[in-house]
Amino acid sequence: MASPRVFPLSCVVQQYAWGKVGSKSEVACLLASSDPLAQISEDKPYAELWMGTHPRGDAKILDNRISQKTLGQWIAENPDCLGSKVKNTFNGKLPFLFKVLSVDTALSIQAHPNKELAEKLHLQAPEHYPDANHKPEMAIALTSFQGLCGFRPVEEIVTFMKKVPEFQLLIGDDATAQLKESVGGDTEAMASALRNCFSQLMKSEKKVVVEQLNLLVKRISQQVFDGNSTDDIYGKLLLQLHQQHPGDIGCFAIYFLNLLTLKPGEAMFLDANVPHAYLKGDCVECMACSDNTVRAGLTPKFIDVPTLCEMLNYTPSPSNDRLFAPAQSQDDPYLSIYDPPVPDFTVMKMEVPSSVVEYKVSTLDSASILLMVQGTVTAIIRSTHAEIPLYRGRVLFIAANESVLLKIIVPKDLLIFRACCLL
């Protein structure tokens, strides 16, 4: 009998403190749907579901024909399953980690280094930067998903300086004047002024930050009490962040960075050196296999302000430019492809209406991981004639060049995400 190359996975849940609690978490709901024996605690956070081969979360294979192995172990023994290009390009390893995130508390103003900087940081401080790889990421909303991404247009930042004197005081008069003078000028001068302003803010003395933040919180709270709107300075968000991270410099980052609220299916791509933070909501995320994150606020973890300020891309852009639109497949009317400008990963979204009886999953020269978000099907594996039941929360590994047909069991729309590597 041929060894199986398509099989379900048992994936790892990470219960970080910032995650949504109990059944409010999409991670917990997917877990409960996929495993009737799973005990969901309503007082514990369910932050992330990891689907891949990461050392801290290597998925287990759920197939009696394969002796107890993790996905990472099995791939190491069967590297051809990755596909020839992927195997050769990434030294026989799966190049991505696929996740579901359920965010309740804002998590860290951060950016990820490119490969050159990653190698340098890893040599200098391996305890904080544990590998030499880059870490581009993409988040695709499952529910309304709020995040910060990239620098706002300078005109917007200048407006906030006028409306939020506490913000301007931390930046200082000289840096503020430089930014105002750069408006409408050349791109290089604008980026230089923006770098100066952001660096001044992030390097502010802690005592002064706490004082100014408390003044701003008091002012906004009074306006809310008086029944006045504070939408023009994101008052509600500022109070929320301050409650979650009291006295944290990262609270002021909302006046520098674009605020995005993604609708389900909308995405943002986080390339190297792009400042960002996830604030609230549920998403599917795919990333290159790395743990390299440079943080500067809204986190109890290691903070490296000098590195972050030095590495960032200070090119401002409108928030709409930060949306990453998928391409519609020319061959499959139900398939959308999120293909970022990095070789490590691509994410596919399949939305199949209930009227469809059978759906053929596209055959790829890449290993892939498939997540059932909605629907009930039987996956028929052409090479072995095996049948695998799939339903909400189930995860399937598909080796390169394997053909999979989905037979719809319950007449309900399907929503499926699939991570792969299209070289």
Short mmCIF file of N, CA, C and O in Angstrom, two decimals, residues 176-270:
data_model
loop_
_atom_site.label_atom_id
_atom_site.label_comp_id
_atom_site.label_asym_id
_atom_site.label_seq_id
_atom_site.Cartn_x
_atom_site.Cartn_y
_atom_site.Cartn_z
N THR A 176 8.89 68.78 15.02
CA THR A 176 7.56 69.13 14.52
C THR A 176 7.67 70.10 13.36
O THR A 176 7.01 69.94 12.31
N ALA A 177 8.50 71.13 13.53
CA ALA A 177 8.68 72.13 12.47
C ALA A 177 9.25 71.49 11.20
O ALA A 177 8.83 71.81 10.09
N GLN A 178 10.21 70.59 11.38
CA GLN A 178 10.81 69.91 10.22
C GLN A 178 9.76 69.12 9.45
O GLN A 178 9.75 69.14 8.22
N LEU A 179 8.86 68.44 10.18
CA LEU A 179 7.83 67.63 9.50
C LEU A 179 6.85 68.54 8.77
O LEU A 179 6.48 68.25 7.62
N LYS A 180 6.45 69.63 9.39
CA LYS A 180 5.51 70.57 8.74
C LYS A 180 6.11 71.14 7.46
O LYS A 180 5.44 71.28 6.44
N GLU A 181 7.40 71.45 7.52
CA GLU A 181 8.07 72.03 6.34
C GLU A 181 8.22 71.01 5.20
O GLU A 181 8.34 71.39 4.03
N SER A 182 8.22 69.72 5.56
CA SER A 182 8.42 68.69 4.54
C SER A 182 7.17 68.40 3.72
O SER A 182 7.24 67.76 2.67
N VAL A 183 6.02 68.86 4.20
CA VAL A 183 4.75 68.58 3.52
C VAL A 183 4.79 69.14 2.09
O VAL A 183 5.11 70.32 1.89
N GLY A 184 4.49 68.31 1.15
CA GLY A 184 4.49 68.73 -0.25
C GLY A 184 5.85 68.73 -0.89
O GLY A 184 6.00 69.01 -2.08
N GLY A 185 6.89 68.42 -0.11
CA GLY A 185 8.25 68.39 -0.65
C GLY A 185 8.61 67.04 -1.23
O GLY A 185 7.73 66.20 -1.51
N ASP A 186 9.91 66.81 -1.41
CA ASP A 186 10.32 65.55 -2.01
C ASP A 186 10.21 64.41 -1.00
O ASP A 186 10.21 64.62 0.23
N THR A 187 10.13 63.22 -1.51
CA THR A 187 9.88 62.02 -0.69
C THR A 187 10.98 61.79 0.34
O THR A 187 10.71 61.43 1.49
N GLU A 188 12.22 62.04 -0.06
CA GLU A 188 13.35 61.79 0.84
C GLU A 188 13.31 62.72 2.05
O GLU A 188 13.54 62.29 3.18
N ALA A 189 13.02 63.99 1.81
CA ALA A 189 12.94 64.95 2.91
C ALA A 189 11.79 64.62 3.86
O ALA A 189 11.92 64.74 5.09
N MET A 190 10.68 64.16 3.29
CA MET A 190 9.52 63.79 4.10
C MET A 190 9.84 62.58 4.98
O MET A 190 9.52 62.56 6.17
N ALA A 191 10.49 61.59 4.39
CA ALA A 191 10.84 60.37 5.14
C ALA A 191 11.84 60.69 6.24
O ALA A 191 11.76 60.17 7.36
N SER A 192 12.79 61.59 5.96
CA SER A 192 13.79 61.98 6.94
C SER A 192 13.14 62.70 8.13
O SER A 192 13.46 62.43 9.29
N ALA A 193 12.20 63.60 7.82
CA ALA A 193 11.50 64.33 8.88
C ALA A 193 10.63 63.39 9.71
O ALA A 193 10.55 63.51 10.94
N LEU A 194 10.02 62.42 9.04
CA LEU A 194 9.17 61.45 9.73
C LEU A 194 10.01 60.56 10.65
O LEU A 194 9.62 60.28 11.79
N ARG A 195 11.17 60.15 10.16
CA ARG A 195 12.08 59.35 10.98
C ARG A 195 12.48 60.12 12.25
O ARG A 195 12.48 59.55 13.35
N ASN A 196 12.79 61.40 12.09
CA ASN A 196 13.20 62.23 13.22
C ASN A 196 12.07 62.34 14.25
O ASN A 196 12.29 62.17 15.46
N CYS A 197 10.85 62.58 13.77
CA CYS A 197 9.70 62.73 14.68
C CYS A 197 9.41 61.43 15.43
O CYS A 197 9.21 61.43 16.65
N PHE A 198 9.36 60.33 14.69
CA PHE A 198 9.03 59.05 15.32
C PHE A 198 10.11 58.65 16.34
O PHE A 198 9.79 58.17 17.43
N SER A 199 11.36 58.88 15.98
CA SER A 199 12.46 58.55 16.88
C SER A 199 12.40 59.39 18.15
O SER A 199 12.65 58.90 19.26
N GLN A 200 12.08 60.69 17.99
CA GLN A 200 11.96 61.56 19.17
C GLN A 200 10.87 61.04 20.11
O GLN A 200 11.05 61.02 21.33
N LEU A 201 9.74 60.65 19.53
CA LEU A 201 8.65 60.12 20.35
C LEU A 201 9.06 58.85 21.08
O LEU A 201 8.91 58.75 22.30
N MET A 202 9.58 57.89 20.31
CA MET A 202 9.86 56.57 20.89
C MET A 202 11.00 56.61 21.92
O MET A 202 11.08 55.73 22.78
N LYS A 203 11.85 57.62 21.83
CA LYS A 203 12.97 57.72 22.77
C LYS A 203 12.69 58.70 23.91
O LYS A 203 13.59 59.08 24.67
N SER A 204 11.43 59.10 24.05
CA SER A 204 11.05 60.03 25.12
C SER A 204 11.28 59.41 26.50
O SER A 204 11.16 58.19 26.67
N GLU A 205 11.56 60.26 27.46
CA GLU A 205 11.77 59.81 28.83
C GLU A 205 10.46 59.23 29.38
O GLU A 205 9.38 59.82 29.22
N LYS A 206 10.54 58.08 30.02
CA LYS A 206 9.36 57.36 30.50
C LYS A 206 8.47 58.24 31.37
O LYS A 206 7.23 58.25 31.23
N LYS A 207 9.08 59.01 32.29
CA LYS A 207 8.31 59.85 33.21
C LYS A 207 7.47 60.87 32.44
O LYS A 207 6.30 61.10 32.77
N VAL A 208 8.06 61.46 31.42
CA VAL A 208 7.35 62.47 30.62
C VAL A 208 6.23 61.83 29.82
O VAL A 208 5.14 62.39 29.67
N VAL A 209 6.49 60.64 29.28
CA VAL A 209 5.47 59.91 28.53
C VAL A 209 4.25 59.65 29.40
O VAL A 209 3.10 59.91 29.00
N VAL A 210 4.48 59.16 30.61
CA VAL A 210 3.38 58.85 31.53
C VAL A 210 2.59 60.11 31.86
O VAL A 210 1.35 60.11 31.86
N GLU A 211 3.30 61.21 32.11
CA GLU A 211 2.64 62.48 32.44
C GLU A 211 1.74 62.94 31.30
O GLU A 211 0.57 63.29 31.50
N GLN A 212 2.28 62.95 30.08
CA GLN A 212 1.52 63.44 28.93
C GLN A 212 0.37 62.50 28.57
O GLN A 212 -0.72 62.95 28.19
N LEU A 213 0.60 61.21 28.73
CA LEU A 213 -0.46 60.24 28.44
C LEU A 213 -1.60 60.39 29.44
O LEU A 213 -2.79 60.37 29.06
N ASN A 214 -1.25 60.59 30.70
CA ASN A 214 -2.29 60.79 31.72
C ASN A 214 -3.09 62.07 31.46
O ASN A 214 -4.32 62.09 31.64
N LEU A 215 -2.41 63.11 31.02
CA LEU A 215 -3.11 64.36 30.68
C LEU A 215 -4.08 64.14 29.52
O LEU A 215 -5.22 64.62 29.53
N LEU A 216 -3.61 63.41 28.51
CA LEU A 216 -4.45 63.15 27.32
C LEU A 216 -5.65 62.27 27.70
O LEU A 216 -6.79 62.55 27.28
N VAL A 217 -5.40 61.25 28.50
CA VAL A 217 -6.49 60.37 28.94
C VAL A 217 -7.52 61.16 29.75
O VAL A 217 -8.74 61.00 29.55
N LYS A 218 -7.06 62.02 30.62
CA LYS A 218 -7.97 62.84 31.43
C LYS A 218 -8.80 63.78 30.55
O LYS A 218 -10.02 63.93 30.75
N ARG A 219 -8.14 64.36 29.55
CA ARG A 219 -8.83 65.30 28.66
C ARG A 219 -9.90 64.58 27.82
O ARG A 219 -11.03 65.06 27.68
N ILE A 220 -9.53 63.43 27.28
CA ILE A 220 -10.48 62.66 26.46
C ILE A 220 -11.64 62.16 27.33
O ILE A 220 -12.81 62.24 26.93
N SER A 221 -11.33 61.66 28.51
CA SER A 221 -12.37 61.15 29.41
C SER A 221 -13.38 62.25 29.76
O SER A 221 -14.59 62.00 29.83
N GLN A 222 -12.88 63.47 29.96
CA GLN A 222 -13.76 64.60 30.27
C GLN A 222 -14.66 64.92 29.08
O GLN A 222 -15.86 65.18 29.25
N GLN A 223 -14.08 64.89 27.88
CA GLN A 223 -14.88 65.15 26.67
C GLN A 223 -15.97 64.10 26.49
O GLN A 223 -17.10 64.43 26.13
N VAL A 224 -15.62 62.86 26.75
CA VAL A 224 -16.61 61.78 26.64
C VAL A 224 -17.71 61.99 27.68
O VAL A 224 -18.91 61.84 27.39
N PHE A 225 -17.32 62.32 28.91
CA PHE A 225 -18.27 62.57 29.99
C PHE A 225 -19.24 63.71 29.63
O PHE A 225 -20.43 63.67 29.94
N ASP A 226 -18.70 64.72 28.96
CA ASP A 226 -19.51 65.88 28.56
C ASP A 226 -20.37 65.60 27.34
O ASP A 226 -21.13 66.48 26.89
N GLY A 227 -20.21 64.40 26.77
CA GLY A 227 -21.02 64.03 25.60
C GLY A 227 -20.46 64.52 24.29
O GLY A 227 -21.16 64.54 23.27
N ASN A 228 -19.19 64.92 24.28
CA ASN A 228 -18.56 65.42 23.06
C ASN A 228 -17.82 64.29 22.33
O ASN A 228 -17.26 63.40 22.96
N SER A 229 -17.81 64.35 21.02
CA SER A 229 -17.13 63.33 20.23
C SER A 229 -15.61 63.52 20.28
O SER A 229 -15.12 64.66 20.27
N THR A 230 -14.91 62.41 20.35
CA THR A 230 -13.44 62.45 20.29
C THR A 230 -12.94 61.63 19.11
O THR A 230 -11.78 61.21 19.07
N ASP A 231 -13.82 61.40 18.15
CA ASP A 231 -13.46 60.56 17.00
C ASP A 231 -12.30 61.13 16.20
O ASP A 231 -11.50 60.38 15.62
N ASP A 232 -12.18 62.47 16.18
CA ASP A 232 -11.14 63.10 15.36
C ASP A 232 -9.74 62.84 15.91
O ASP A 232 -8.74 63.03 15.20
N ILE A 233 -9.65 62.39 17.18
CA ILE A 233 -8.33 62.05 17.75
C ILE A 233 -8.31 60.60 18.24
O ILE A 233 -7.50 60.24 19.09
N TYR A 234 -9.22 59.80 17.71
CA TYR A 234 -9.31 58.38 18.09
C TYR A 234 -9.35 58.20 19.61
O TYR A 234 -8.65 57.38 20.19
N GLY A 235 -10.23 59.00 20.25
CA GLY A 235 -10.31 58.99 21.71
C GLY A 235 -10.64 57.63 22.30
O GLY A 235 -10.02 57.18 23.26
N LYS A 236 -11.62 56.95 21.72
CA LYS A 236 -12.03 55.64 22.24
C LYS A 236 -10.88 54.64 22.17
O LYS A 236 -10.63 53.89 23.12
N LEU A 237 -10.17 54.64 21.04
CA LEU A 237 -9.04 53.72 20.86
C LEU A 237 -7.91 54.06 21.83
O LEU A 237 -7.29 53.16 22.43
N LEU A 238 -7.63 55.35 22.00
CA LEU A 238 -6.57 55.76 22.92
C LEU A 238 -6.87 55.29 24.34
O LEU A 238 -6.00 54.75 25.03
N LEU A 239 -8.12 55.46 24.78
CA LEU A 239 -8.50 55.01 26.13
C LEU A 239 -8.39 53.49 26.25
O LEU A 239 -7.96 52.97 27.29
N GLN A 240 -8.77 52.80 25.19
CA GLN A 240 -8.69 51.33 25.18
C GLN A 240 -7.24 50.86 25.32
O GLN A 240 -6.93 49.98 26.13
N LEU A 241 -6.35 51.47 24.53
CA LEU A 241 -4.94 51.07 24.58
C LEU A 241 -4.31 51.41 25.93
O LEU A 241 -3.51 50.64 26.47
N HIS A 242 -4.68 52.57 26.48
CA HIS A 242 -4.13 52.97 27.77
C HIS A 242 -4.61 52.05 28.88
O HIS A 242 -3.87 51.74 29.82
N GLN A 243 -5.84 51.58 28.78
CA GLN A 243 -6.36 50.63 29.77
C GLN A 243 -5.61 49.30 29.69
O GLN A 243 -5.31 48.68 30.71
N GLN A 244 -5.29 48.88 28.46
CA GLN A 244 -4.59 47.61 28.26
C GLN A 244 -3.10 47.72 28.59
O GLN A 244 -2.50 46.77 29.11
N HIS A 245 -2.50 48.89 28.27
CA HIS A 245 -1.06 49.09 28.46
C HIS A 245 -0.83 50.47 29.11
O HIS A 245 -0.39 51.41 28.44
N PRO A 246 -1.14 50.62 30.39
CA PRO A 246 -1.05 51.93 31.05
C PRO A 246 0.34 52.55 30.93
O PRO A 246 1.35 51.88 31.15
N GLY A 247 0.37 53.83 30.57
CA GLY A 247 1.64 54.56 30.53
C GLY A 247 2.58 54.15 29.41
O GLY A 247 3.75 54.54 29.42
N ASP A 248 2.08 53.41 28.42
CA ASP A 248 2.95 52.87 27.37
C ASP A 248 3.07 53.85 26.20
O ASP A 248 2.07 54.36 25.69
N ILE A 249 4.30 54.09 25.76
CA ILE A 249 4.58 54.99 24.64
C ILE A 249 3.85 54.57 23.37
O ILE A 249 3.49 55.39 22.53
N GLY A 250 3.58 53.25 23.26
CA GLY A 250 2.91 52.74 22.06
C GLY A 250 1.51 53.29 21.86
O GLY A 250 0.99 53.27 20.74
N CYS A 251 0.89 53.80 22.93
CA CYS A 251 -0.45 54.40 22.79
C CYS A 251 -0.45 55.56 21.80
O CYS A 251 -1.42 55.79 21.09
N PHE A 252 0.66 56.29 21.75
CA PHE A 252 0.75 57.45 20.85
C PHE A 252 0.99 57.04 19.39
O PHE A 252 0.89 57.88 18.49
N ALA A 253 1.31 55.78 19.15
CA ALA A 253 1.60 55.33 17.78
C ALA A 253 0.39 55.43 16.87
O ALA A 253 0.54 55.49 15.64
N ILE A 254 -0.81 55.50 17.44
CA ILE A 254 -2.01 55.60 16.59
C ILE A 254 -2.03 56.91 15.79
O ILE A 254 -2.73 57.01 14.78
N TYR A 255 -1.24 57.89 16.23
CA TYR A 255 -1.18 59.16 15.51
C TYR A 255 -0.12 59.17 14.42
O TYR A 255 -0.06 60.10 13.61
N PHE A 256 0.70 58.14 14.38
CA PHE A 256 1.71 57.99 13.33
C PHE A 256 1.30 56.95 12.27
O PHE A 256 1.64 57.09 11.09
N LEU A 257 0.63 55.90 12.71
CA LEU A 257 0.40 54.75 11.83
C LEU A 257 -1.05 54.69 11.34
O LEU A 257 -1.97 55.11 12.04
N ASN A 258 -1.21 54.16 10.14
CA ASN A 258 -2.55 53.99 9.57
C ASN A 258 -3.36 53.02 10.41
O ASN A 258 -2.88 51.94 10.79
N LEU A 259 -4.61 53.39 10.68
CA LEU A 259 -5.54 52.50 11.37
C LEU A 259 -6.41 51.82 10.32
O LEU A 259 -7.12 52.48 9.56
N LEU A 260 -6.33 50.49 10.26
CA LEU A 260 -7.10 49.72 9.29
C LEU A 260 -8.14 48.88 10.02
O LEU A 260 -7.83 48.26 11.05
N THR A 261 -9.35 48.85 9.51
CA THR A 261 -10.36 47.91 9.98
C THR A 261 -10.74 47.05 8.79
O THR A 261 -11.44 47.49 7.87
N LEU A 262 -10.24 45.83 8.80
CA LEU A 262 -10.45 44.91 7.68
C LEU A 262 -11.80 44.22 7.81
O LEU A 262 -12.16 43.75 8.89
N LYS A 263 -12.53 44.14 6.71
CA LYS A 263 -13.74 43.33 6.67
C LYS A 263 -13.33 41.90 6.33
O LYS A 263 -12.25 41.67 5.77
N PRO A 264 -14.17 40.90 6.67
CA PRO A 264 -13.81 39.51 6.36
C PRO A 264 -13.39 39.34 4.91
O PRO A 264 -14.07 39.82 3.99
N GLY A 265 -12.24 38.72 4.71
CA GLY A 265 -11.69 38.51 3.37
C GLY A 265 -10.69 39.57 2.94
O GLY A 265 -9.91 39.34 2.02
N GLU A 266 -10.70 40.73 3.62
CA GLU A 266 -9.70 41.76 3.32
C GLU A 266 -8.39 41.42 4.02
O GLU A 266 -8.38 40.77 5.06
N ALA A 267 -7.28 41.89 3.44
CA ALA A 267 -5.96 41.49 3.94
C ALA A 267 -5.02 42.67 4.02
O ALA A 267 -5.18 43.68 3.33
N MET A 268 -3.99 42.52 4.87
CA MET A 268 -2.85 43.43 4.84
C MET A 268 -1.58 42.60 4.84
O MET A 268 -1.50 41.57 5.51
N PHE A 269 -0.61 43.05 4.03
CA PHE A 269 0.68 42.37 3.92
C PHE A 269 1.72 43.19 4.66
O PHE A 269 1.82 44.41 4.47
N LEU A 270 2.49 42.52 5.51
CA LEU A 270 3.47 43.20 6.37
C LEU A 270 4.87 42.77 5.93
O LEU A 270 5.40 41.76 6.38
#
